[in-house]
Short mmCIF file of C-alpha atoms in Angstrom, two decimals:
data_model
loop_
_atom_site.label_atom_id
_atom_site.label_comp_id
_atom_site.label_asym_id
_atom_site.label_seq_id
_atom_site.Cartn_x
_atom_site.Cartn_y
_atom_site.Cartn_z
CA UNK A 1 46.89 288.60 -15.14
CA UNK A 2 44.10 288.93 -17.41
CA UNK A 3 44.72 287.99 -20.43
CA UNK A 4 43.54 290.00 -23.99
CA UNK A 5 41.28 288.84 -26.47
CA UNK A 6 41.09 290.61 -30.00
CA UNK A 7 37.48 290.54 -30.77
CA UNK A 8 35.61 291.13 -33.85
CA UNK A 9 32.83 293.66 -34.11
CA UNK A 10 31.24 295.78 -36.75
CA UNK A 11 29.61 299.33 -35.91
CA UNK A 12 28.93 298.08 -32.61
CA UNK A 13 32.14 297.89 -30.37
CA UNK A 14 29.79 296.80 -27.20
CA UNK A 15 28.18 293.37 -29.57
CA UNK A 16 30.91 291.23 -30.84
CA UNK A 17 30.01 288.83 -33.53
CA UNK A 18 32.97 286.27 -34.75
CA UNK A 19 31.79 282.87 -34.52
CA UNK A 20 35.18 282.19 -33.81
CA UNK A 21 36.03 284.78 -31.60
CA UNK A 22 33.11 283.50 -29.73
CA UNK A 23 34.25 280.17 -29.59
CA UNK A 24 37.27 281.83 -27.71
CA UNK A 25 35.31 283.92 -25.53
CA UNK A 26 33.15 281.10 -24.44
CA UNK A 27 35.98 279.15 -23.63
CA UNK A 28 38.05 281.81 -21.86
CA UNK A 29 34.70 281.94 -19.87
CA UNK A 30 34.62 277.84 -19.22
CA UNK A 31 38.30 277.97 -17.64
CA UNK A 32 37.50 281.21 -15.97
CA UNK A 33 40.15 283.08 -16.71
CA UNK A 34 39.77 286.84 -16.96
CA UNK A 35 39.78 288.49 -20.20
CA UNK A 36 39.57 292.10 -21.54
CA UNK A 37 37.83 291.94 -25.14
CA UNK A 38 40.29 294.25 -27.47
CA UNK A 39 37.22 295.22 -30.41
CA UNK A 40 38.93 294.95 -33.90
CA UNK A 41 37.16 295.70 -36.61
CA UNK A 42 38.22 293.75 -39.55
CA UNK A 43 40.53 296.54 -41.19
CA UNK A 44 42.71 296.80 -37.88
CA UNK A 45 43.73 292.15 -37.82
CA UNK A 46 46.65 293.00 -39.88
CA UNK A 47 48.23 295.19 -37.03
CA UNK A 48 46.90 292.62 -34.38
CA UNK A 49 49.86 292.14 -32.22
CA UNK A 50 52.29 293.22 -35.27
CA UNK A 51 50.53 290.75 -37.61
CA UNK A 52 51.02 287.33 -35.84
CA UNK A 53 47.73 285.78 -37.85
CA UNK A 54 45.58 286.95 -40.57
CA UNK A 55 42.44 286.00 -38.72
CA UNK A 56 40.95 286.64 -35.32
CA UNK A 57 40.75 285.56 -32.70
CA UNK A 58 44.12 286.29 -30.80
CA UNK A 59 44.90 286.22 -27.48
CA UNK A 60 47.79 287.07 -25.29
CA UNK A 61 48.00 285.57 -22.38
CA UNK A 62 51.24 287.36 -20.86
CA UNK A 63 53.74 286.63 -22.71
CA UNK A 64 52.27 284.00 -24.97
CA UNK A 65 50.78 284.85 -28.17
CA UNK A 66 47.79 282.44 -29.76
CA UNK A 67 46.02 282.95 -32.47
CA UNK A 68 43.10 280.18 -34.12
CA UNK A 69 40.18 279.42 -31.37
CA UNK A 70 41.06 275.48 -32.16
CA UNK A 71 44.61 276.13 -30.90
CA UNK A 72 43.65 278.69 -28.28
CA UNK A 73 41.36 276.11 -26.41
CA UNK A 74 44.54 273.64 -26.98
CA UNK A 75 46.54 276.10 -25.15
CA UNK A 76 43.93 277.10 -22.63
CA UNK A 77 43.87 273.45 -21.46
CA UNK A 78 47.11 273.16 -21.38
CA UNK A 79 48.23 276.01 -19.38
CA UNK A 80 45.47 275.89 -17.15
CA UNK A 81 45.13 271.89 -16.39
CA UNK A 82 43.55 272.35 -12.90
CA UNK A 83 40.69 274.03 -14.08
CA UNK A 84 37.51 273.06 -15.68
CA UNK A 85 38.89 270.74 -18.99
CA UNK A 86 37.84 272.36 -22.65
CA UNK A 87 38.13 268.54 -24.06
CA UNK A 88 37.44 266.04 -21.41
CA UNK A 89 40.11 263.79 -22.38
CA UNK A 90 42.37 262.96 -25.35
CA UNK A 91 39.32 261.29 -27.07
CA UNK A 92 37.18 264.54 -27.18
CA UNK A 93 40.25 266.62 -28.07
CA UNK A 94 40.46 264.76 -31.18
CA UNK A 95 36.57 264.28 -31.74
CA UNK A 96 35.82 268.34 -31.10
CA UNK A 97 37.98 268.28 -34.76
CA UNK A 98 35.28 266.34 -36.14
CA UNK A 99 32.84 268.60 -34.75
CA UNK A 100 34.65 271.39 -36.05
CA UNK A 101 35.03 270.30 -39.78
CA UNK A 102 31.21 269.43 -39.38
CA UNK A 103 30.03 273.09 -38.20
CA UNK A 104 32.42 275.06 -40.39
CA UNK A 105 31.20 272.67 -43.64
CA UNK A 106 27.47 271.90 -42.63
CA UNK A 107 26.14 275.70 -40.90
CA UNK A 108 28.89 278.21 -41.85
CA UNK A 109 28.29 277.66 -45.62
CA UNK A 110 24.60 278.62 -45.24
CA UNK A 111 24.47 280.81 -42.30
CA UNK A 112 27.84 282.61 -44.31
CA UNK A 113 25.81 283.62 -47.24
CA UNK A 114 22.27 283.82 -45.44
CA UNK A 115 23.58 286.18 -43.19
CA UNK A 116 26.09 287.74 -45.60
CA UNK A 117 23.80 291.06 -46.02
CA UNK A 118 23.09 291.62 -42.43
CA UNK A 119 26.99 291.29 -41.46
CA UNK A 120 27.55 293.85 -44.64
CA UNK A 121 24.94 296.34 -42.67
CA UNK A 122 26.67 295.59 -39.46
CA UNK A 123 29.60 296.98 -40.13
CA UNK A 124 30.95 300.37 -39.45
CA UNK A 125 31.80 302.79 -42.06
CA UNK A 126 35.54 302.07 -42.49
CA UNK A 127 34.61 298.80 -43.25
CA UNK A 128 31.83 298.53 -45.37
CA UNK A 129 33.84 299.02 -48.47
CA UNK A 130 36.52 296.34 -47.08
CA UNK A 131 33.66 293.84 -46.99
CA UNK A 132 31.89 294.11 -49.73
CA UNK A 133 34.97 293.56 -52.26
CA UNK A 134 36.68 291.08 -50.12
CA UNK A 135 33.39 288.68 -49.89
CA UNK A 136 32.25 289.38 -53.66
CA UNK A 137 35.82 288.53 -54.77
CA UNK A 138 35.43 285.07 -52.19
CA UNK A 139 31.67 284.75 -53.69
CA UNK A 140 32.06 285.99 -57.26
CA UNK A 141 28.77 287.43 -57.58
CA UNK A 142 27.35 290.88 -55.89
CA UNK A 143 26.67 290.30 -52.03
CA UNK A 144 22.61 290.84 -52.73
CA UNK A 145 22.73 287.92 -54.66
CA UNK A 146 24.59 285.56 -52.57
CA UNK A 147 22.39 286.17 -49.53
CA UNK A 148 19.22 285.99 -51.71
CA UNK A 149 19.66 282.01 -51.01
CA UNK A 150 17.95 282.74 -47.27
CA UNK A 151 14.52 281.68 -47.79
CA UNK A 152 15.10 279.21 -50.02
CA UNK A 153 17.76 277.39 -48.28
CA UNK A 154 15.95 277.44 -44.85
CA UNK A 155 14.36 274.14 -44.83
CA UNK A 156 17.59 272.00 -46.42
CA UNK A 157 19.70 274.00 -43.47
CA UNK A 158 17.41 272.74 -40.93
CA UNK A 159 17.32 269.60 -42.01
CA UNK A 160 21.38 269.30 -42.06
CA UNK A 161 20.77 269.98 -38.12
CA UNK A 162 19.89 266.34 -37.43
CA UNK A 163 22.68 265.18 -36.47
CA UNK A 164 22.89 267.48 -33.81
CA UNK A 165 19.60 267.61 -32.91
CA UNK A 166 19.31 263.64 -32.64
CA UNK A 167 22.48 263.77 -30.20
CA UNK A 168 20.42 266.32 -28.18
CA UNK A 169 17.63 263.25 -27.95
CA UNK A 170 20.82 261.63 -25.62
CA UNK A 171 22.53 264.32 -23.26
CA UNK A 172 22.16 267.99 -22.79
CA UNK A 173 25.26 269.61 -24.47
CA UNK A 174 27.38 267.69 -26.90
CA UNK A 175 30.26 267.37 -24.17
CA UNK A 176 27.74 265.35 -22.36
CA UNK A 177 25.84 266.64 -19.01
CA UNK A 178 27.93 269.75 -19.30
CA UNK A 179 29.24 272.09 -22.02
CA UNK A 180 32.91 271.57 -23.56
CA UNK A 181 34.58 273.44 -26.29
CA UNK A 182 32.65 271.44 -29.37
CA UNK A 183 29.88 272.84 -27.82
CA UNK A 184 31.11 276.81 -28.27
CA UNK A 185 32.39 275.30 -31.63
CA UNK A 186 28.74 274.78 -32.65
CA UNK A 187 27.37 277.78 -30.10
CA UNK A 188 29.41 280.49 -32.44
CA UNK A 189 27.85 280.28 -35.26
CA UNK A 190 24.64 280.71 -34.14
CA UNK A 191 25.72 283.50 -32.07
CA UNK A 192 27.40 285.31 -34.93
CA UNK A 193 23.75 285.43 -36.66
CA UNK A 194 21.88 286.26 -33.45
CA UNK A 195 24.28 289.23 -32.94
CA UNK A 196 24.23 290.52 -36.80
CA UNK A 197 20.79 289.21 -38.26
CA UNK A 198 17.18 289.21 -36.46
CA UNK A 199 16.09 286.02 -39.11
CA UNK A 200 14.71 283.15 -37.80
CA UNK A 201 17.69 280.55 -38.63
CA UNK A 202 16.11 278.20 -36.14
CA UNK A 203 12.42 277.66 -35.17
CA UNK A 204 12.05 278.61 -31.54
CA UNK A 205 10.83 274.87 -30.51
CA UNK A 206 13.55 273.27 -31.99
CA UNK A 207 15.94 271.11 -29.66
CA UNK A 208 19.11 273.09 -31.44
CA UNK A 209 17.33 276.12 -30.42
CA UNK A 210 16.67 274.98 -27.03
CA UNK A 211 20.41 274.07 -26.46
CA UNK A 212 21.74 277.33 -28.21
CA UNK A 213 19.47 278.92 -25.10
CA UNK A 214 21.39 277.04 -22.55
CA UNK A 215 24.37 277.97 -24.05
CA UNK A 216 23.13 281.91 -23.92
CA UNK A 217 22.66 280.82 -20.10
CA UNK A 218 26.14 279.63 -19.54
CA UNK A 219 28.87 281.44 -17.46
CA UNK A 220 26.76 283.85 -16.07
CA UNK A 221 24.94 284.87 -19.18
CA UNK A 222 27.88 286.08 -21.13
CA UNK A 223 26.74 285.95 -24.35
CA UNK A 224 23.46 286.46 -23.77
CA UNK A 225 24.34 289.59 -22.14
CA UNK A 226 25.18 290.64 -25.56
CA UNK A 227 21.85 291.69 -27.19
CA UNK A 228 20.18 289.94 -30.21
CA UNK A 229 19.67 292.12 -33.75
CA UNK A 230 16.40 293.33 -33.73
CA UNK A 231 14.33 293.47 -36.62
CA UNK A 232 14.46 296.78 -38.53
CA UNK B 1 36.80 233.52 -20.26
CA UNK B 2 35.65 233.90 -23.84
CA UNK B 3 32.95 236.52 -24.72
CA UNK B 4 30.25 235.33 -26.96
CA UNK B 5 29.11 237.86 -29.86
CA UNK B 6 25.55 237.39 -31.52
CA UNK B 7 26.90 238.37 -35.20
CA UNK B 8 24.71 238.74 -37.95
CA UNK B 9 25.13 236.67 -41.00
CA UNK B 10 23.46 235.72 -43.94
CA UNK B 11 24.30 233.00 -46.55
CA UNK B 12 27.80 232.93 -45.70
CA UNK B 13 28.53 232.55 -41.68
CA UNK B 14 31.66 232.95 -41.93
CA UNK B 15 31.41 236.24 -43.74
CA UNK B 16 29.33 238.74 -40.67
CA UNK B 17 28.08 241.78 -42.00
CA UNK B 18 26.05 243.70 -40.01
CA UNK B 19 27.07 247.22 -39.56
CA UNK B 20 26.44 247.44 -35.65
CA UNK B 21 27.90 244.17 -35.03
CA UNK B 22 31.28 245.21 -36.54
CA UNK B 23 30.90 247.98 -34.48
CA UNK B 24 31.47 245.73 -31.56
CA UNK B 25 33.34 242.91 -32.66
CA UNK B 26 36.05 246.05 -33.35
CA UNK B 27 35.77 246.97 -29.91
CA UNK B 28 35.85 243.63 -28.58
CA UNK B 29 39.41 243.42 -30.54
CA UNK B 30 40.13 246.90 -29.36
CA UNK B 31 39.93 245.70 -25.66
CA UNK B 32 42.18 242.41 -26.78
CA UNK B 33 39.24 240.81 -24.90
CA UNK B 34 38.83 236.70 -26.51
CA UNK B 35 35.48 236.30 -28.27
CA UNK B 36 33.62 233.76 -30.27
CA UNK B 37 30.99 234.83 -32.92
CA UNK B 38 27.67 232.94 -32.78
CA UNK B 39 26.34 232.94 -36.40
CA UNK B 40 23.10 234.61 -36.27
CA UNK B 41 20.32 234.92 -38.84
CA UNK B 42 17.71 237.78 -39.01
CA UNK B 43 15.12 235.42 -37.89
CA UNK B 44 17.48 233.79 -35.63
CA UNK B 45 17.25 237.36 -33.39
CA UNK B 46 13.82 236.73 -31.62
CA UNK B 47 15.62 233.53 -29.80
CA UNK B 48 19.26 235.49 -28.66
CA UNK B 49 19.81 235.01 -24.87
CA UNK B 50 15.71 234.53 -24.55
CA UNK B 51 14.65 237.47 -26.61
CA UNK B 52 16.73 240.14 -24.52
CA UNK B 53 16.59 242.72 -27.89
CA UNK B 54 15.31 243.13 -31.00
CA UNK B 55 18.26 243.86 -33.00
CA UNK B 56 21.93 241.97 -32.70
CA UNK B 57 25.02 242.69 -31.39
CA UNK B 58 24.20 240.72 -28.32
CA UNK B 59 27.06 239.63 -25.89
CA UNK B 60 27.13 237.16 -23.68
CA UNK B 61 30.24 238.17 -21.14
CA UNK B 62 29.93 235.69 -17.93
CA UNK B 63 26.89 236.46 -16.02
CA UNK B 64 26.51 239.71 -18.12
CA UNK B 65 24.36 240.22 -21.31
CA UNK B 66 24.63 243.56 -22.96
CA UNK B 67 22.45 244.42 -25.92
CA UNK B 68 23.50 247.44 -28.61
CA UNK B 69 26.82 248.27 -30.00
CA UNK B 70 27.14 251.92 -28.27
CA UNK B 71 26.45 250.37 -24.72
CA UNK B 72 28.34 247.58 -25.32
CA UNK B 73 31.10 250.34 -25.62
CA UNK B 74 30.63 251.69 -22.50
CA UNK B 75 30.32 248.21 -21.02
CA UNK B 76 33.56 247.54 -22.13
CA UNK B 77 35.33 250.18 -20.87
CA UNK B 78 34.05 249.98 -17.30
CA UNK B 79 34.58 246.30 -17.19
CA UNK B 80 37.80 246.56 -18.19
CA UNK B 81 39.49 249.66 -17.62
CA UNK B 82 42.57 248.59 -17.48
CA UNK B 83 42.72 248.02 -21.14
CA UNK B 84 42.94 250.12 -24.09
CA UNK B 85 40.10 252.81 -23.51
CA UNK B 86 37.39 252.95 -26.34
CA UNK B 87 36.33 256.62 -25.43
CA UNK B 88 39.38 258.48 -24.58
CA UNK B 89 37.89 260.37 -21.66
CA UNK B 90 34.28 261.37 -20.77
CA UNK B 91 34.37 264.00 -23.38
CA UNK B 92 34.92 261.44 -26.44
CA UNK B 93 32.12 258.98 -24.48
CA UNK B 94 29.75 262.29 -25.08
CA UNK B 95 31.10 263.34 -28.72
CA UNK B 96 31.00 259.59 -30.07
CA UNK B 97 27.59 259.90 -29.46
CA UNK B 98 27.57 262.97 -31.68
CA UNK B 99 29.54 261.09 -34.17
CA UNK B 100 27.01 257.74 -33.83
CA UNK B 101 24.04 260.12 -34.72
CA UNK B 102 25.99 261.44 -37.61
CA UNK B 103 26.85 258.48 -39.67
CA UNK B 104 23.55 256.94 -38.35
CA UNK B 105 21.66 259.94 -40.12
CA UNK B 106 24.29 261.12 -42.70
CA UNK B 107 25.66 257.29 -43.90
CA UNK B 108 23.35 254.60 -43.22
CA UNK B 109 20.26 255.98 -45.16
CA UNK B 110 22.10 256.26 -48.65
CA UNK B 111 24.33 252.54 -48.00
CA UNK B 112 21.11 250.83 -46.62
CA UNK B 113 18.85 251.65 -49.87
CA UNK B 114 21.43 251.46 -52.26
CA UNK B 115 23.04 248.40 -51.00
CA UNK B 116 19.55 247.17 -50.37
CA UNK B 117 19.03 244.81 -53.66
CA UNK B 118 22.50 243.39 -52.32
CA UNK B 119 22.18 242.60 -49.01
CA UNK B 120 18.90 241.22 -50.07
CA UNK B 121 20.67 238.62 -52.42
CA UNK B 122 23.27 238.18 -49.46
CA UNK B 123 20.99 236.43 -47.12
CA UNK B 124 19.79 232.40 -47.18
CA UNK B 125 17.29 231.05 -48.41
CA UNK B 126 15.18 230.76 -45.38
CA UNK B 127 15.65 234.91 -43.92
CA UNK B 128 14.79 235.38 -47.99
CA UNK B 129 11.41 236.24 -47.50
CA UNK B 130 11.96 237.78 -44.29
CA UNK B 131 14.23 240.42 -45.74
CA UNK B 132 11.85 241.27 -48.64
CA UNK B 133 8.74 241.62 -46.63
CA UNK B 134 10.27 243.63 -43.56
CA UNK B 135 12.25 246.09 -45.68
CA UNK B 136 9.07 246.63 -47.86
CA UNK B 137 7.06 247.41 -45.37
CA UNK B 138 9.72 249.64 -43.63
CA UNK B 139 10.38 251.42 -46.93
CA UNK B 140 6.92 251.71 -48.56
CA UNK B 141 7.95 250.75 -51.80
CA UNK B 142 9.87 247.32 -53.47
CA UNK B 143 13.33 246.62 -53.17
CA UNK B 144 14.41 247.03 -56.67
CA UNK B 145 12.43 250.68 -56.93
CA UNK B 146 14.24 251.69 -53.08
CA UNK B 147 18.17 250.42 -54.43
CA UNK B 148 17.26 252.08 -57.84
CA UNK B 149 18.47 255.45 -56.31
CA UNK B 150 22.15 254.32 -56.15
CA UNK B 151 23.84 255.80 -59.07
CA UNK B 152 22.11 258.92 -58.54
CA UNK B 153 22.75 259.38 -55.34
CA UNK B 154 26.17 258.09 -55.62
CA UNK B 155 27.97 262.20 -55.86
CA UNK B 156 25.86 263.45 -53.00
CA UNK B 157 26.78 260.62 -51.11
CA UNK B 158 30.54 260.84 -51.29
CA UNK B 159 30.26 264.73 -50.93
CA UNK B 160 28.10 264.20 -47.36
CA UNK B 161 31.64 262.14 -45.90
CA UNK B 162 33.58 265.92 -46.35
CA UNK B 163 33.24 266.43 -42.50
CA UNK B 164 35.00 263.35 -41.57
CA UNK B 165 37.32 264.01 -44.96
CA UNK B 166 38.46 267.15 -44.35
CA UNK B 167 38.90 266.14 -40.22
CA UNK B 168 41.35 263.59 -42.01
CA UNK B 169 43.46 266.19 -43.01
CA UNK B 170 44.30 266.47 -39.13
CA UNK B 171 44.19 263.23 -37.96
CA UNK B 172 44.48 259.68 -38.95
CA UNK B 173 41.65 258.35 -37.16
CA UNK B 174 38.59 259.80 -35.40
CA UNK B 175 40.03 259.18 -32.41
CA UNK B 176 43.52 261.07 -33.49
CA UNK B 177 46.54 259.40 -33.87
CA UNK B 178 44.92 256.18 -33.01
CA UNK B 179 41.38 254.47 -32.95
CA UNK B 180 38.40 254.83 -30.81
CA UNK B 181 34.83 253.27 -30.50
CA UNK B 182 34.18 256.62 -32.51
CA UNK B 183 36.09 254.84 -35.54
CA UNK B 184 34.50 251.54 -35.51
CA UNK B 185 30.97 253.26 -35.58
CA UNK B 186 31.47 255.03 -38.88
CA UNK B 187 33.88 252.01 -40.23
CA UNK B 188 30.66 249.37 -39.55
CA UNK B 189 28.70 250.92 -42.38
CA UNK B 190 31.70 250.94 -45.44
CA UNK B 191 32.13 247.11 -43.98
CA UNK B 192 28.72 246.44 -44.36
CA UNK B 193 28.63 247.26 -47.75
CA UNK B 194 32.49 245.65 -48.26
CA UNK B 195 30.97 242.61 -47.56
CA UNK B 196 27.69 242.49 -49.47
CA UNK B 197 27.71 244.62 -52.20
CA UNK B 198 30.75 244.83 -55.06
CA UNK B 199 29.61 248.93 -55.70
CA UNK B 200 32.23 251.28 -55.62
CA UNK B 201 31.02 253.51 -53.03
CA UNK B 202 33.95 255.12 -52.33
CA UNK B 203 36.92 256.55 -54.54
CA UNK B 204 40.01 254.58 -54.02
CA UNK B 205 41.96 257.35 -53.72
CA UNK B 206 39.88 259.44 -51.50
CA UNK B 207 41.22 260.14 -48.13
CA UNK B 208 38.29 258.35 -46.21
CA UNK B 209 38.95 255.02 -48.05
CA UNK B 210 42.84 255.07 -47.06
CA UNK B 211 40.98 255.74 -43.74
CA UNK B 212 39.13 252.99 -44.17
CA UNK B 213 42.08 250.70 -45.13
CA UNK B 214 43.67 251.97 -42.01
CA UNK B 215 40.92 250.44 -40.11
CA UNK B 216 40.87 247.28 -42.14
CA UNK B 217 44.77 246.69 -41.04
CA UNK B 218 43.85 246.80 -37.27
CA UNK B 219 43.82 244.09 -34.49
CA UNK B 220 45.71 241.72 -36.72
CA UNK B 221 43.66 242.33 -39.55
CA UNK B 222 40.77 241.33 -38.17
CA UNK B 223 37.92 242.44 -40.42
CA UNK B 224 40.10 241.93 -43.66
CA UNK B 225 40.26 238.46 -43.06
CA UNK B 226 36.34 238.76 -43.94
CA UNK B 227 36.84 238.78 -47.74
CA UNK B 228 34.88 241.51 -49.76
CA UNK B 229 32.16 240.75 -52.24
CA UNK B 230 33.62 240.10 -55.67
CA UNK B 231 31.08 241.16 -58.47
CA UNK B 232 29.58 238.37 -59.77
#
């Protein structure tokens, strides 16, 4: 049965761009189970399956409701044990949470406020009102001034990549030869700015650049199938 | 039969201190695998098993010399695989590496210039001179002007560990509800400075030094029984 993921998009319903509903698309795509992408635009989540989260992604899988990509790639793995593991073992399902407190406090900070006018012009008109209050009440200050940090911030971003990019120095993917969910952990939010934002975030010879192209690669293209902003 | 660990020391050989040899002497408790630690100055190195590496932890198991704490790791757990795994799975071998190259790039430069002046006065009087000249020459600059920067760099310090702080909110250990080789690699830096350097890097009552408690307790106490440096 194949199984429905709520997916964030803006004015584009064709170009998702949720880092996390990414990280659930990827991952959906790494089991390979099928999946119908349900777009919700960021006014519709409350009536997501009568309200079961107040974020997306969701998924229902049947008769089983998920919502949280960490959880959904839990529950992936655990339904699905004879196909291709999201963890590798009980040591990467706890280490992927280390991952995941690392990208959501080291790149979605930055990228988040880089990024934050180019996800304001991405969305569709319903929505544009919605966004700007909700992320200048998160922010408190006007969204032109949070996003002015993008130049400025560039090189200290970069920089906070090293981690990463060392590891890349060791192994292809940061589950190892292969890809595994801390991988699409890291892989969304770069995705979420390639979809939304045509700024240079990385520097095309950079390692972390190079991997975020294998990623694009992965599963037969998926996400790369999924066109970058251009430049206006 | 007993495994012999090369373990750096300085004027105290009882008291080892070197953050990658904790690192292994951990694992080598981890494994409940018998060792004995050979005493081993900086210029001692050069002579380990006939000059086999540069840099200590060494180990000696049999027939088998292994040289650096991560392969060590791995030796470990194929030797003995029938003891308590140090990786959890393929996926944590690949993500400690992530995790190595994060507290190798994120912990170790701030500890190993502010503790610098410390573990400078923690050696004997023959690696003395040794120290000064090889860390001078690695740092560009004197010892006192490198070890200068640790009040000031004392907030951004403790606000780099909110990755593995906030993953503590999930988790007791790196590794989840228990330890892995992933643990011991970030827990060999705080016990390098535990050991040579009375600073209060760490809040006592923030969650990554309850963490590091935690690790302090294991394998029968093991690297509590190393007393910490009192300040003079």
């Amino acid at each position: 049965m194949t199984i429905l993921l709520y997916d964030l998009v803006g004015r584009d319903p064709a170009r998702p761009y949720s880092p996390h509903c990414w990280k659930t698309a990827m991952s959906l795509a790494h089991k390979g189970l099928d999946f119908h992408s349900v777009p919700t635009t960021f006014i519709e989540v409350p009536n997501v399956e009568g309200g079961v989260s107040k974020t997306i992604p969701v998924i229902r899988d049947g008769e089983t409701v998920v919502a949280d990509s960490f959880q959904i790639a839990l529950y992936l793995d655990e339904a699905y044990p004879d196909r291709p593991t999201l963890f590798g073992g009980e040591g990467g399902k706890a280490m992927a949470r280390f991952i995941e407190r690392w990208s959501q406090l080291t790149i979605h900070p930055y990228l988040g406020a880089a990024a934050l006018m180019d996800i304001f012009a991405y969305q569709d008109n319903d929505n544009l009102a919605y966004f700007r209050e909700s992320r200048e009440a998160r922010f408190g200050k006007k969204l032109e001034d949070v996003s002015a940090i993008r130049d400025a911030g560039l090189a200290a971003f970069r920089a906070s990549l090293e981690p990463l990019r060392s590891m890349l120095g060791y192994q292809p993917f940061i589950g190892g030869k292969g890809p595994l969910f801390a991988d699409y952990i890291v892989f969304g939010a770069f995705q979420w700015v390639r979809v939304t934002s045509p700024y240079p975030y990385l520097a095309s010879d950079d390692p972390v650049a190079e991997w975020f192209e294998r990623c694009l690669d992965l599963h037969g293209g998926l996400a790369r199938k999924v066109t970058a902003e251009a430049a206006a």
